[in-house]
PDB file of C-alpha atoms (C1' of nucleotides) in Angstrom:
ATOM      1  CA  MET P   1     -14.315  -8.512 -29.005  1.00  0.00           C
ATOM      2  CA  PRO P   2     -15.204 -11.763 -30.628  1.00  0.00           C
ATOM      3  CA  GLU P   3     -18.780 -10.584 -31.057  1.00  0.00           C
ATOM      4  CA  VAL P   4     -17.337  -7.316 -32.794  1.00  0.00           C
ATOM      5  CA  GLU P   5     -14.919  -9.381 -35.084  1.00  0.00           C
ATOM      6  CA  ILE P   6     -17.973 -11.732 -36.141  1.00  0.00           C
ATOM      7  CA  ILE P   7     -19.962  -8.543 -36.923  1.00  0.00           C
ATOM      8  CA  ARG P   8     -17.056  -7.051 -38.974  1.00  0.00           C
ATOM      9  CA  ARG P   9     -16.584 -10.222 -41.207  1.00  0.00           C
ATOM     10  CA  GLY P  10     -20.256 -10.373 -41.950  1.00  0.00           C
ATOM     11  CA  LEU P  11     -20.605  -6.716 -42.695  1.00  0.00           C
ATOM     12  CA  ALA P  12     -17.601  -7.080 -44.857  1.00  0.00           C
ATOM     13  CA  GLU P  13     -19.149  -9.780 -47.093  1.00  0.00           C
ATOM     14  CA  ARG P  14     -22.064  -7.462 -47.651  1.00  0.00           C
ATOM     15  CA  LEU P  15     -21.023  -3.941 -47.369  1.00  0.00           C
ATOM     16  CA  LEU P  16     -17.765  -3.666 -49.380  1.00  0.00           C
ATOM     17  CA  GLY P  17     -18.140  -1.629 -52.402  1.00  0.00           C
ATOM     18  CA  LYS P  18     -21.698  -0.393 -51.475  1.00  0.00           C
ATOM     19  CA  ARG P  19     -22.604   3.169 -51.669  1.00  0.00           C
ATOM     20  CA  ILE P  20     -24.433   4.992 -48.822  1.00  0.00           C
ATOM     21  CA  LEU P  21     -27.222   7.103 -50.556  1.00  0.00           C
ATOM     22  CA  GLN P  22     -28.576   8.774 -47.394  1.00  0.00           C
ATOM     23  CA  THR P  23     -28.759   8.245 -43.539  1.00  0.00           C
ATOM     24  CA  GLU P  24     -31.518   8.690 -40.897  1.00  0.00           C
ATOM     25  CA  VAL P  25     -30.167   9.678 -37.604  1.00  0.00           C
ATOM     26  CA  LEU P  26     -33.171   8.633 -35.358  1.00  0.00           C
ATOM     27  CA  LEU P  27     -31.359   9.392 -32.065  1.00  0.00           C
ATOM     28  CA  PRO P  28     -28.976  12.357 -32.580  1.00  0.00           C
ATOM     29  CA  ARG P  29     -27.358  12.142 -29.222  1.00  0.00           C
ATOM     30  CA  LEU P  30     -25.601   8.686 -30.238  1.00  0.00           C
ATOM     31  CA  VAL P  31     -23.482  10.407 -32.637  1.00  0.00           C
ATOM     32  CA  LYS P  32     -20.740  11.967 -30.516  1.00  0.00           C
ATOM     33  CA  TRP P  33     -18.635  13.344 -33.325  1.00  0.00           C
ATOM     34  CA  PRO P  34     -19.307  15.696 -35.123  1.00  0.00           C
ATOM     35  CA  ASP P  35     -22.927  16.445 -34.828  1.00  0.00           C
ATOM     36  CA  ALA P  36     -25.705  14.584 -36.333  1.00  0.00           C
ATOM     37  CA  GLU P  37     -26.151  16.601 -39.263  1.00  0.00           C
ATOM     38  CA  ALA P  38     -22.229  16.815 -40.324  1.00  0.00           C
ATOM     39  CA  PHE P  39     -22.320  12.915 -39.721  1.00  0.00           C
ATOM     40  CA  ARG P  40     -25.102  12.597 -42.305  1.00  0.00           C
ATOM     41  CA  ALA P  41     -23.393  14.931 -44.888  1.00  0.00           C
ATOM     42  CA  MET P  42     -20.182  12.959 -44.225  1.00  0.00           C
ATOM     43  CA  ALA P  43     -21.662   9.717 -45.298  1.00  0.00           C
ATOM     44  CA  ALA P  44     -23.906  10.856 -48.072  1.00  0.00           C
ATOM     45  CA  GLY P  45     -22.808   9.389 -51.465  1.00  0.00           C
ATOM     46  CA  ARG P  46     -19.700   7.656 -50.159  1.00  0.00           C
ATOM     47  CA  THR P  47     -18.720   4.069 -50.736  1.00  0.00           C
ATOM     48  CA  VAL P  48     -17.560   1.662 -48.215  1.00  0.00           C
ATOM     49  CA  GLU P  49     -14.180   0.603 -48.984  1.00  0.00           C
ATOM     50  CA  ALA P  50     -12.947  -1.121 -45.834  1.00  0.00           C
ATOM     51  CA  VAL P  51     -14.629  -2.912 -42.683  1.00  0.00           C
ATOM     52  CA  ALA P  52     -12.114  -2.920 -39.686  1.00  0.00           C
ATOM     53  CA  ARG P  53     -11.947  -3.504 -36.141  1.00  0.00           C
ATOM     54  CA  LYS P  54      -9.857  -2.286 -33.236  1.00  0.00           C
ATOM     55  CA  GLY P  55     -10.633  -3.478 -29.833  1.00  0.00           C
ATOM     56  CA  LYS P  56     -14.407  -3.407 -29.655  1.00  0.00           C
ATOM     57  CA  TYR P  57     -14.598  -0.501 -32.145  1.00  0.00           C
ATOM     58  CA  LEU P  58     -15.860  -0.871 -35.907  1.00  0.00           C
ATOM     59  CA  LEU P  59     -14.567   1.278 -38.443  1.00  0.00           C
ATOM     60  CA  LEU P  60     -16.043   1.470 -41.730  1.00  0.00           C
ATOM     61  CA  GLY P  61     -13.475   3.181 -44.207  1.00  0.00           C
ATOM     62  CA  LEU P  62     -15.343   5.638 -46.825  1.00  0.00           C
ATOM     63  CA  ASP P  63     -13.804   6.357 -50.196  1.00  0.00           C
ATOM     64  CA  SER P  64     -13.611   9.925 -49.107  1.00  0.00           C
ATOM     65  CA  GLY P  65     -10.892   8.856 -46.485  1.00  0.00           C
ATOM     66  CA  ASP P  66     -13.338   9.232 -43.677  1.00  0.00           C
ATOM     67  CA  GLN P  67     -14.081   6.754 -41.069  1.00  0.00           C
ATOM     68  CA  ILE P  68     -17.532   5.911 -39.576  1.00  0.00           C
ATOM     69  CA  VAL P  69     -16.596   4.437 -36.230  1.00  0.00           C
ATOM     70  CA  VAL P  70     -19.271   2.580 -34.338  1.00  0.00           C
ATOM     71  CA  HIS P  71     -18.917   1.263 -30.489  1.00  0.00           C
ATOM     72  CA  LEU P  72     -21.946  -1.112 -29.510  1.00  0.00           C
ATOM     73  CA  ARG P  73     -21.401  -0.999 -25.832  1.00  0.00           C
ATOM     74  CA  MET P  74     -23.921  -3.045 -24.165  1.00  0.00           C
ATOM     75  CA  THR P  75     -27.009  -3.638 -26.430  1.00  0.00           C
ATOM     76  CA  GLY P  76     -25.788  -2.057 -29.693  1.00  0.00           C
ATOM     77  CA  ARG P  77     -26.202  -4.089 -33.047  1.00  0.00           C
ATOM     78  CA  LEU P  78     -24.761  -3.105 -36.306  1.00  0.00           C
ATOM     79  CA  TRP P  79     -26.365  -5.299 -39.220  1.00  0.00           C
ATOM     80  CA  TYR P  80     -27.030  -5.469 -42.708  1.00  0.00           C
ATOM     81  CA  VAL P  81     -30.747  -5.714 -43.447  1.00  0.00           C
ATOM     82  CA  ALA P  82     -32.639  -6.460 -46.698  1.00  0.00           C
ATOM     83  CA  GLN P  83     -34.961  -3.994 -48.257  1.00  0.00           C
ATOM     84  CA  SER P  84     -37.945  -6.112 -47.558  1.00  0.00           C
ATOM     85  CA  ALA P  85     -37.194  -6.895 -43.904  1.00  0.00           C
ATOM     86  CA  PRO P  86     -39.293  -5.336 -41.319  1.00  0.00           C
ATOM     87  CA  ARG P  87     -37.720  -2.391 -39.394  1.00  0.00           C
ATOM     88  CA  ASP P  88     -35.767  -3.137 -36.386  1.00  0.00           C
ATOM     89  CA  PRO P  89     -37.891  -1.608 -33.410  1.00  0.00           C
ATOM     90  CA  TYR P  90     -34.708  -0.375 -31.939  1.00  0.00           C
ATOM     91  CA  ALA P  91     -33.292   1.096 -34.947  1.00  0.00           C
ATOM     92  CA  ARG P  92     -31.269   4.340 -34.177  1.00  0.00           C
ATOM     93  CA  VAL P  93     -29.332   5.113 -37.260  1.00  0.00           C
ATOM     94  CA  VAL P  94     -30.368   3.733 -40.561  1.00  0.00           C
ATOM     95  CA  PHE P  95     -27.906   4.016 -43.571  1.00  0.00           C
ATOM     96  CA  HIS P  96     -29.666   3.739 -46.822  1.00  0.00           C
ATOM     97  CA  LEU P  97     -27.577   1.766 -49.399  1.00  0.00           C
ATOM     98  CA  GLU P  98     -27.500   1.757 -53.163  1.00  0.00           C
ATOM     99  CA  GLY P  99     -29.690  -1.007 -54.198  1.00  0.00           C
ATOM    100  CA  GLY P 100     -32.401  -0.492 -51.539  1.00  0.00           C
ATOM    101  CA  ASP P 101     -30.786  -2.583 -48.592  1.00  0.00           C
ATOM    102  CA  PHE P 102     -29.766  -1.069 -45.128  1.00  0.00           C
ATOM    103  CA  LEU P 103     -27.115  -0.838 -42.812  1.00  0.00           C
ATOM    104  CA  VAL P 104     -28.972  -0.426 -39.616  1.00  0.00           C
ATOM    105  CA  TYR P 105     -27.444   0.747 -35.946  1.00  0.00           C
ATOM    106  CA  ALA P 106     -29.961  -0.562 -33.443  1.00  0.00           C
ATOM    107  CA  ASP P 107     -29.713  -0.285 -29.708  1.00  0.00           C
ATOM    108  CA  LEU P 108     -32.118  -1.159 -27.057  1.00  0.00           C
ATOM    109  CA  ARG P 109     -30.408   0.615 -24.257  1.00  0.00           C
ATOM    110  CA  THR P 110     -28.929   3.444 -26.342  1.00  0.00           C
ATOM    111  CA  LEU P 111     -25.502   3.304 -24.589  1.00  0.00           C
ATOM    112  CA  GLY P 112     -23.735   2.840 -28.000  1.00  0.00           C
ATOM    113  CA  THR P 113     -21.788   5.650 -29.836  1.00  0.00           C
ATOM    114  CA  LEU P 114     -21.181   6.694 -33.356  1.00  0.00           C
ATOM    115  CA  TYR P 115     -18.513   8.886 -34.831  1.00  0.00           C
ATOM    116  CA  GLY P 116     -17.525  10.366 -38.215  1.00  0.00           C
ATOM    117  CA  LEU P 117     -13.931  11.263 -38.711  1.00  0.00           C
ATOM    118  CA  LYS P 118     -11.074  11.784 -41.028  1.00  0.00           C
ATOM    119  CA  SER P 119      -8.376   8.816 -40.661  1.00  0.00           C
ATOM    120  CA  ALA P 120      -5.993  11.230 -39.195  1.00  0.00           C
ATOM    121  CA  GLU P 121      -8.457  12.317 -36.450  1.00  0.00           C
ATOM    122  CA  LEU P 122      -9.148   9.183 -34.934  1.00  0.00           C
ATOM    123  CA  TRP P 123      -7.189  10.207 -31.781  1.00  0.00           C
ATOM    124  CA  ARG P 124     -10.360  12.331 -31.043  1.00  0.00           C
ATOM    125  CA  ILE P 125     -11.725   8.803 -29.716  1.00  0.00           C
ATOM    126  CA  ALA P 126      -9.931   8.491 -26.328  1.00  0.00           C
ATOM    127  CA  GLY P 127     -10.866   4.897 -25.933  1.00  0.00           C
ATOM    128  CA  LEU P 128      -9.366   4.060 -29.596  1.00  0.00           C
ATOM    129  CA  ALA P 129      -6.336   6.181 -29.188  1.00  0.00           C
ATOM    130  CA  ALA P 130      -5.296   4.865 -25.824  1.00  0.00           C
ATOM    131  CA  MET P 131      -6.031   1.143 -26.488  1.00  0.00           C
ATOM    132  CA  GLY P 132      -3.679  -1.365 -25.333  1.00  0.00           C
ATOM    133  CA  PRO P 133      -2.600  -4.419 -27.539  1.00  0.00           C
ATOM    134  CA  GLU P 134      -5.162  -6.869 -28.461  1.00  0.00           C
ATOM    135  CA  PRO P 135      -5.336 -10.455 -27.673  1.00  0.00           C
ATOM    136  CA  LEU P 136      -4.056 -12.597 -30.564  1.00  0.00           C
ATOM    137  CA  SER P 137      -1.760  -9.801 -31.767  1.00  0.00           C
ATOM    138  CA  PRO P 138       1.981  -9.909 -32.111  1.00  0.00           C
ATOM    139  CA  GLN P 139       2.217  -7.263 -29.493  1.00  0.00           C
ATOM    140  CA  PHE P 140       0.348  -9.067 -26.695  1.00  0.00           C
ATOM    141  CA  THR P 141       2.870 -11.155 -25.237  1.00  0.00           C
ATOM    142  CA  ALA P 142       3.376 -12.916 -21.873  1.00  0.00           C
ATOM    143  CA  ALA P 143       6.505 -10.661 -21.377  1.00  0.00           C
ATOM    144  CA  TYR P 144       4.265  -7.593 -22.141  1.00  0.00           C
ATOM    145  CA  LEU P 145       1.623  -8.992 -19.337  1.00  0.00           C
ATOM    146  CA  LYS P 146       4.510  -9.378 -17.058  1.00  0.00           C
ATOM    147  CA  GLU P 147       5.854  -5.904 -17.302  1.00  0.00           C
ATOM    148  CA  LYS P 148       2.336  -4.376 -16.926  1.00  0.00           C
ATOM    149  CA  LEU P 149       1.389  -6.653 -13.981  1.00  0.00           C
ATOM    150  CA  ALA P 150       4.485  -5.753 -11.993  1.00  0.00           C
ATOM    151  CA  GLY P 151       3.749  -3.911  -8.995  1.00  0.00           C
ATOM    152  CA  HIS P 152       0.046  -3.587 -10.147  1.00  0.00           C
ATOM    153  CA  ARG P 153      -2.143  -3.526  -6.910  1.00  0.00           C
ATOM    154  CA  GLY P 154      -5.574  -3.524  -8.466  1.00  0.00           C
ATOM    155  CA  LYS P 155      -7.401  -6.951  -8.873  1.00  0.00           C
ATOM    156  CA  ILE P 156      -6.534  -8.936 -11.939  1.00  0.00           C
ATOM    157  CA  LYS P 157      -9.971  -8.785 -13.363  1.00  0.00           C
ATOM    158  CA  ALA P 158     -10.202  -5.185 -13.339  1.00  0.00           C
ATOM    159  CA  PHE P 159      -6.713  -5.203 -15.204  1.00  0.00           C
ATOM    160  CA  LEU P 160      -8.088  -7.657 -17.960  1.00  0.00           C
ATOM    161  CA  LEU P 161     -11.158  -5.139 -18.474  1.00  0.00           C
ATOM    162  CA  ASP P 162      -8.841  -2.027 -18.645  1.00  0.00           C
ATOM    163  CA  GLN P 163      -8.900  -1.367 -22.267  1.00  0.00           C
ATOM    164  CA  LYS P 164      -5.578   0.710 -22.175  1.00  0.00           C
ATOM    165  CA  LYS P 165      -3.837  -2.401 -20.673  1.00  0.00           C
ATOM    166  CA  ILE P 166      -5.320  -5.023 -23.235  1.00  0.00           C
ATOM    167  CA  GLY P 167      -7.773  -3.833 -26.074  1.00  0.00           C
ATOM    168  CA  GLY P 168     -11.069  -5.949 -26.407  1.00  0.00           C
ATOM    169  CA  ILE P 169     -11.503  -8.225 -23.424  1.00  0.00           C
ATOM    170  CA  GLY P 170     -15.055  -7.946 -22.108  1.00  0.00           C
ATOM    171  CA  ASN P 171     -16.510  -9.233 -19.075  1.00  0.00           C
ATOM    172  CA  ILE P 172     -17.654 -12.757 -20.396  1.00  0.00           C
ATOM    173  CA  TYR P 173     -14.045 -13.356 -21.691  1.00  0.00           C
ATOM    174  CA  ALA P 174     -12.423 -11.945 -18.544  1.00  0.00           C
ATOM    175  CA  ASP P 175     -14.271 -14.495 -16.348  1.00  0.00           C
ATOM    176  CA  GLU P 176     -13.448 -17.160 -18.744  1.00  0.00           C
ATOM    177  CA  ALA P 177      -9.836 -16.522 -19.222  1.00  0.00           C
ATOM    178  CA  LEU P 178      -9.325 -16.356 -15.447  1.00  0.00           C
ATOM    179  CA  HIS P 179     -10.985 -19.619 -15.065  1.00  0.00           C
ATOM    180  CA  LEU P 180      -8.964 -21.316 -17.773  1.00  0.00           C
ATOM    181  CA  ALA P 181      -5.693 -20.073 -16.175  1.00  0.00           C
ATOM    182  CA  GLY P 182      -6.845 -21.116 -12.522  1.00  0.00           C
ATOM    183  CA  VAL P 183      -6.637 -17.580 -11.226  1.00  0.00           C
ATOM    184  CA  HIS P 184      -8.956 -15.856  -8.543  1.00  0.00           C
ATOM    185  CA  PRO P 185     -10.542 -12.824 -10.135  1.00  0.00           C
ATOM    186  CA  ALA P 186      -9.901 -10.525  -7.100  1.00  0.00           C
ATOM    187  CA  ARG P 187      -6.283 -11.410  -6.617  1.00  0.00           C
ATOM    188  CA  PRO P 188      -3.753  -8.298  -7.077  1.00  0.00           C
ATOM    189  CA  GLY P 189      -2.378  -8.512 -10.404  1.00  0.00           C
ATOM    190  CA  GLY P 190       0.976  -7.861  -9.141  1.00  0.00           C
ATOM    191  CA  ALA P 191       0.792 -11.021  -6.912  1.00  0.00           C
ATOM    192  CA  LEU P 192       0.707 -13.502  -9.865  1.00  0.00           C
ATOM    193  CA  SER P 193       3.582 -15.855 -10.424  1.00  0.00           C
ATOM    194  CA  ALA P 194       5.532 -15.812 -13.822  1.00  0.00           C
ATOM    195  CA  ALA P 195       3.845 -19.275 -14.387  1.00  0.00           C
ATOM    196  CA  GLU P 196       0.498 -17.836 -13.578  1.00  0.00           C
ATOM    197  CA  ILE P 197       1.073 -15.113 -15.955  1.00  0.00           C
ATOM    198  CA  GLU P 198       2.183 -17.137 -18.799  1.00  0.00           C
ATOM    199  CA  GLY P 199      -0.825 -19.333 -18.261  1.00  0.00           C
ATOM    200  CA  LEU P 200      -3.234 -16.332 -18.126  1.00  0.00           C
ATOM    201  CA  HIS P 201      -1.683 -14.795 -21.368  1.00  0.00           C
ATOM    202  CA  ALA P 202      -2.405 -18.265 -23.244  1.00  0.00           C
ATOM    203  CA  ALA P 203      -5.858 -18.477 -21.617  1.00  0.00           C
ATOM    204  CA  VAL P 204      -6.765 -15.033 -22.790  1.00  0.00           C
ATOM    205  CA  ASN P 205      -5.879 -15.860 -26.352  1.00  0.00           C
ATOM    206  CA  ARG P 206      -7.492 -19.176 -26.230  1.00  0.00           C
ATOM    207  CA  VAL P 207     -11.024 -17.933 -25.123  1.00  0.00           C
ATOM    208  CA  ILE P 208     -10.961 -15.053 -27.536  1.00  0.00           C
ATOM    209  CA  ALA P 209      -9.845 -17.407 -30.181  1.00  0.00           C
ATOM    210  CA  ASP P 210     -12.582 -19.953 -29.312  1.00  0.00           C
ATOM    211  CA  GLY P 211     -15.191 -17.062 -29.001  1.00  0.00           C
ATOM    212  CA  ILE P 212     -14.583 -15.981 -32.643  1.00  0.00           C
ATOM    213  CA  ALA P 213     -14.604 -19.716 -33.690  1.00  0.00           C
ATOM    214  CA  ASP P 214     -18.070 -20.037 -32.314  1.00  0.00           C
ATOM    215  CA  GLY P 215     -19.277 -16.832 -33.770  1.00  0.00           C
ATOM    216  CA  GLY P 216     -19.550 -15.027 -30.521  1.00  0.00           C
ATOM    217  CA  THR P 217     -21.716 -15.361 -27.410  1.00  0.00           C
ATOM    218  CA  THR P 218     -25.375 -14.610 -27.281  1.00  0.00           C
ATOM    219  CA  PHE P 219     -27.429 -14.057 -24.445  1.00  0.00           C
ATOM    220  CA  ARG P 220     -30.137 -12.022 -25.466  1.00  0.00           C
ATOM    221  CA  ASP P 221     -29.289  -9.125 -27.750  1.00  0.00           C
ATOM    222  CA  TYR P 222     -26.038 -10.083 -29.502  1.00  0.00           C
ATOM    223  CA  ARG P 223     -26.465 -10.859 -33.370  1.00  0.00           C
ATOM    224  CA  ASP P 224     -23.704 -10.778 -35.969  1.00  0.00           C
ATOM    225  CA  GLY P 225     -23.694  -8.543 -38.759  1.00  0.00           C
ATOM    226  CA  LEU P 226     -26.298 -10.452 -40.893  1.00  0.00           C
ATOM    227  CA  GLY P 227     -28.490 -11.023 -37.767  1.00  0.00           C
ATOM    228  CA  LYS P 228     -27.379 -14.605 -36.651  1.00  0.00           C
ATOM    229  CA  GLU P 229     -26.843 -15.679 -33.102  1.00  0.00           C
ATOM    230  CA  GLY P 230     -23.555 -16.987 -31.681  1.00  0.00           C
ATOM    231  CA  ALA P 231     -22.777 -20.425 -30.181  1.00  0.00           C
ATOM    232  CA  HIS P 232     -20.198 -19.636 -27.565  1.00  0.00           C
ATOM    233  CA  GLN P 233     -22.739 -19.435 -24.755  1.00  0.00           C
ATOM    234  CA  GLU P 234     -22.831 -23.175 -24.960  1.00  0.00           C
ATOM    235  CA  HIS P 235     -19.243 -23.522 -24.308  1.00  0.00           C
ATOM    236  CA  LEU P 236     -18.849 -21.190 -21.266  1.00  0.00           C
ATOM    237  CA  PHE P 237     -17.042 -22.702 -18.227  1.00  0.00           C
ATOM    238  CA  VAL P 238     -18.343 -20.067 -15.770  1.00  0.00           C
ATOM    239  CA  TYR P 239     -20.089 -16.924 -17.096  1.00  0.00           C
ATOM    240  CA  ALA P 240     -23.818 -17.118 -16.415  1.00  0.00           C
ATOM    241  CA  ARG P 241     -23.477 -20.397 -14.508  1.00  0.00           C
ATOM    242  CA  ARG P 242     -23.904 -19.437 -10.968  1.00  0.00           C
ATOM    243  CA  GLY P 243     -24.745 -22.517  -9.002  1.00  0.00           C
ATOM    244  CA  LEU P 244     -24.049 -24.938 -11.817  1.00  0.00           C
ATOM    245  CA  PRO P 245     -21.324 -27.483 -11.549  1.00  0.00           C
ATOM    246  CA  CYS P 246     -17.781 -26.499 -12.745  1.00  0.00           C
ATOM    247  CA  LYS P 247     -17.169 -28.250 -16.007  1.00  0.00           C
ATOM    248  CA  ARG P 248     -13.618 -29.260 -14.577  1.00  0.00           C
ATOM    249  CA  CYS P 249     -14.193 -30.168 -11.190  1.00  0.00           C
ATOM    250  CA  GLY P 250     -17.967 -30.204 -10.396  1.00  0.00           C
ATOM    251  CA  ALA P 251     -17.939 -27.572  -7.731  1.00  0.00           C
ATOM    252  CA  ALA P 252     -20.703 -24.946  -7.693  1.00  0.00           C
ATOM    253  CA  ILE P 253     -19.831 -21.796  -9.661  1.00  0.00           C
ATOM    254  CA  GLU P 254     -20.028 -18.596  -7.591  1.00  0.00           C
ATOM    255  CA  LYS P 255     -20.862 -15.193  -8.657  1.00  0.00           C
ATOM    256  CA  THR P 256     -19.538 -12.072  -6.829  1.00  0.00           C
ATOM    257  CA  VAL P 257     -18.979  -8.411  -7.756  1.00  0.00           C
ATOM    258  CA  VAL P 258     -15.219  -7.573  -8.570  1.00  0.00           C
ATOM    259  CA  ALA P 259     -14.209  -4.355  -9.813  1.00  0.00           C
ATOM    260  CA  GLY P 260     -17.917  -3.428 -10.074  1.00  0.00           C
ATOM    261  CA  ARG P 261     -18.739  -5.992 -12.659  1.00  0.00           C
ATOM    262  CA  GLY P 262     -20.559  -9.374 -12.118  1.00  0.00           C
ATOM    263  CA  THR P 263     -17.796 -12.026 -11.762  1.00  0.00           C
ATOM    264  CA  HIS P 264     -18.261 -15.656 -11.949  1.00  0.00           C
ATOM    265  CA  PHE P 265     -15.547 -18.133 -10.933  1.00  0.00           C
ATOM    266  CA  CYS P 266     -15.020 -21.687  -9.713  1.00  0.00           C
ATOM    267  CA  PRO P 267     -13.987 -21.623  -5.891  1.00  0.00           C
ATOM    268  CA  VAL P 268     -12.061 -24.766  -6.247  1.00  0.00           C
ATOM    269  CA  CYS P 269     -10.287 -24.272  -9.809  1.00  0.00           C
ATOM    270  CA  GLN P 270      -9.510 -20.722  -8.850  1.00  0.00           C
ATOM    271  CA  ARG P 271      -8.320 -20.743  -5.199  1.00  0.00           C
ATOM    272  CA  TRP P 272      -6.831 -17.596  -4.001  1.00  0.00           C
ATOM    273  CA  GLU P 273      -3.497 -19.508  -3.369  1.00  0.00           C
ATOM    274  CA  GLY P 274      -3.361 -20.704  -6.958  1.00  0.00           C
ATOM    275  CA  LYS P 275      -3.106 -24.133  -8.218  1.00  0.00           C
ATOM    276  CA  GLY P 276      -6.622 -25.319  -8.310  1.00  0.00           C
ATOM    277  CA  CYS P 277      -8.044 -27.973 -10.657  1.00  0.00           C
ATOM    278  CA  MET P 278      -5.182 -27.735 -13.122  1.00  0.00           C
TER     279      MET P 278
ATOM    280  C1'  DC E   1      -1.088   8.338 -11.286  1.00  0.00           C
ATOM    281  C1'  DA E   2      -4.321   4.459 -10.360  1.00  0.00           C
ATOM    282  C1'  DA E   3      -8.397   2.663  -8.515  1.00  0.00           C
ATOM    283  C1'  DT E   4     -13.233   2.956  -7.708  1.00  0.00           C
ATOM    284  C1'  DA E   5     -17.914   4.593  -7.632  1.00  0.00           C
ATOM    285  C1'  DG E   6     -21.673   6.800 -10.330  1.00  0.00           C
ATOM    286  C1'  DC E   7     -23.808   7.384 -14.429  1.00  0.00           C
ATOM    287  C1'  DC E   8     -25.599   6.842 -19.096  1.00  0.00           C
ATOM    288  C1'  DC E   9     -30.408   4.034 -20.730  1.00  0.00           C
ATOM    289  C1'  DT E  10     -34.397   0.343 -21.292  1.00  0.00           C
ATOM    290  C1'  DG E  11     -36.314  -4.053 -20.459  1.00  0.00           C
ATOM    291  C1'  DG E  12     -36.206  -8.973 -18.598  1.00  0.00           C
ATOM    292  C1'  DT E  13     -36.250 -11.550 -14.701  1.00  0.00           C
ATOM    293  C1'  DG E  14     -35.763 -13.079  -9.881  1.00  0.00           C
ATOM    294  C1'  DG E  15     -37.534 -12.976  -5.557  1.00  0.00           C
ATOM    295  C1'  DC E  16     -41.043 -11.600  -2.341  1.00  0.00           C
TER     296       DC E  16
ATOM    297  C1'  DT I   1     -50.573 -13.728  -9.975  1.00  0.00           C
ATOM    298  C1'  DG I   2     -48.537  -8.991  -9.403  1.00  0.00           C
ATOM    299  C1'  DC I   3     -45.305  -5.887  -8.388  1.00  0.00           C
ATOM    300  C1'  DC I   4     -40.754  -3.924  -8.429  1.00  0.00           C
ATOM    301  C1'  DA I   5     -35.948  -3.717  -7.086  1.00  0.00           C
ATOM    302  C1'  DC I   6     -32.408  -5.394  -9.436  1.00  0.00           C
ATOM    303  C1'  DC I   7     -29.457  -6.498 -13.107  1.00  0.00           C
ATOM    304  C1'  DA I   8     -27.239  -6.556 -17.807  1.00  0.00           C
ATOM    305  C1'  DG I   9     -22.093  -8.325 -22.592  1.00  0.00           C
ATOM    306  C1'  DG I  10     -19.164  -0.989 -21.405  1.00  0.00           C
ATOM    307  C1'  DG I  11     -16.718   3.006 -20.878  1.00  0.00           C
ATOM    308  C1'  DC I  12     -16.628   7.811 -19.662  1.00  0.00           C
ATOM    309  C1'  DT I  13     -16.160  11.170 -15.778  1.00  0.00           C
ATOM    310  C1'  DA I  14     -15.583  12.648 -11.166  1.00  0.00           C
ATOM    311  C1'  DT I  15     -13.703  11.610  -6.838  1.00  0.00           C
ATOM    312  C1'  DT I  16     -10.510   9.672  -3.441  1.00  0.00           C
TER     313       DT I  16
END
DNA sequence: CAATAGCCCTGGTGGC
DNA sequence: TGCCACCAGGGCTATT
């Protein structure tokens, strides 16, 4: 989510008020609604009036009242490209803008998705319609977390990644939040104490805010809306640090699989019983 | 209903 | 050095 928010901000700088002349859909299967041809027609001649984000979805509001919705998934990149720049080798959808510049959707693994919808039809995107409250929003409170975690038998990391529970937390930030809160990723959510839930609530907000402040986390593919890398990878405590010393206690960071995702944690700070290196 | 495995893709890398 | 299984920041779908 920090990455998507940074992209949103960068695109807003360049894109607002710009008109889309025409659109090349180089890989039609990425357009999930309507079909590629209707998607092209919907964008043609429209001016971008808003650049919004909900969870990990980007929403470009057009002057027609339609929305272009983009989910970048793993390797998607939505960026503003000058007329003179070389074409991105992984360009999948290219919007030709008034003045000659481009808005390019590029995606190596082609797992991303694009939609063109009326604002009133956003419910068609299930993940968007069912999304839970976002970190840093007024609806995301410690009380909300307590309510949702009560009786929850699944692992706390799976809970954090479930976009219906909380909207916008990805694998990196889930690992970082659990480390900051001193909670073992595989513990059942319902087993967390009130104090731990309060700590986790604060930790989630903190890691997301820090990620945004650092311009996102770049390992390989991520770039912001103008092509720049983020810096948060330099400030991670556990993610991608297997075997390296914990920045808080010095113990070697471990990597396992939890909820089907690579999971990094400090075996000392994040003891199963709680109360690690706080 | 809730949790988990499989799947969608391509390419870099770690291990042998 | 060369090869190749494995893994990757996500989420939908089917299954249990």
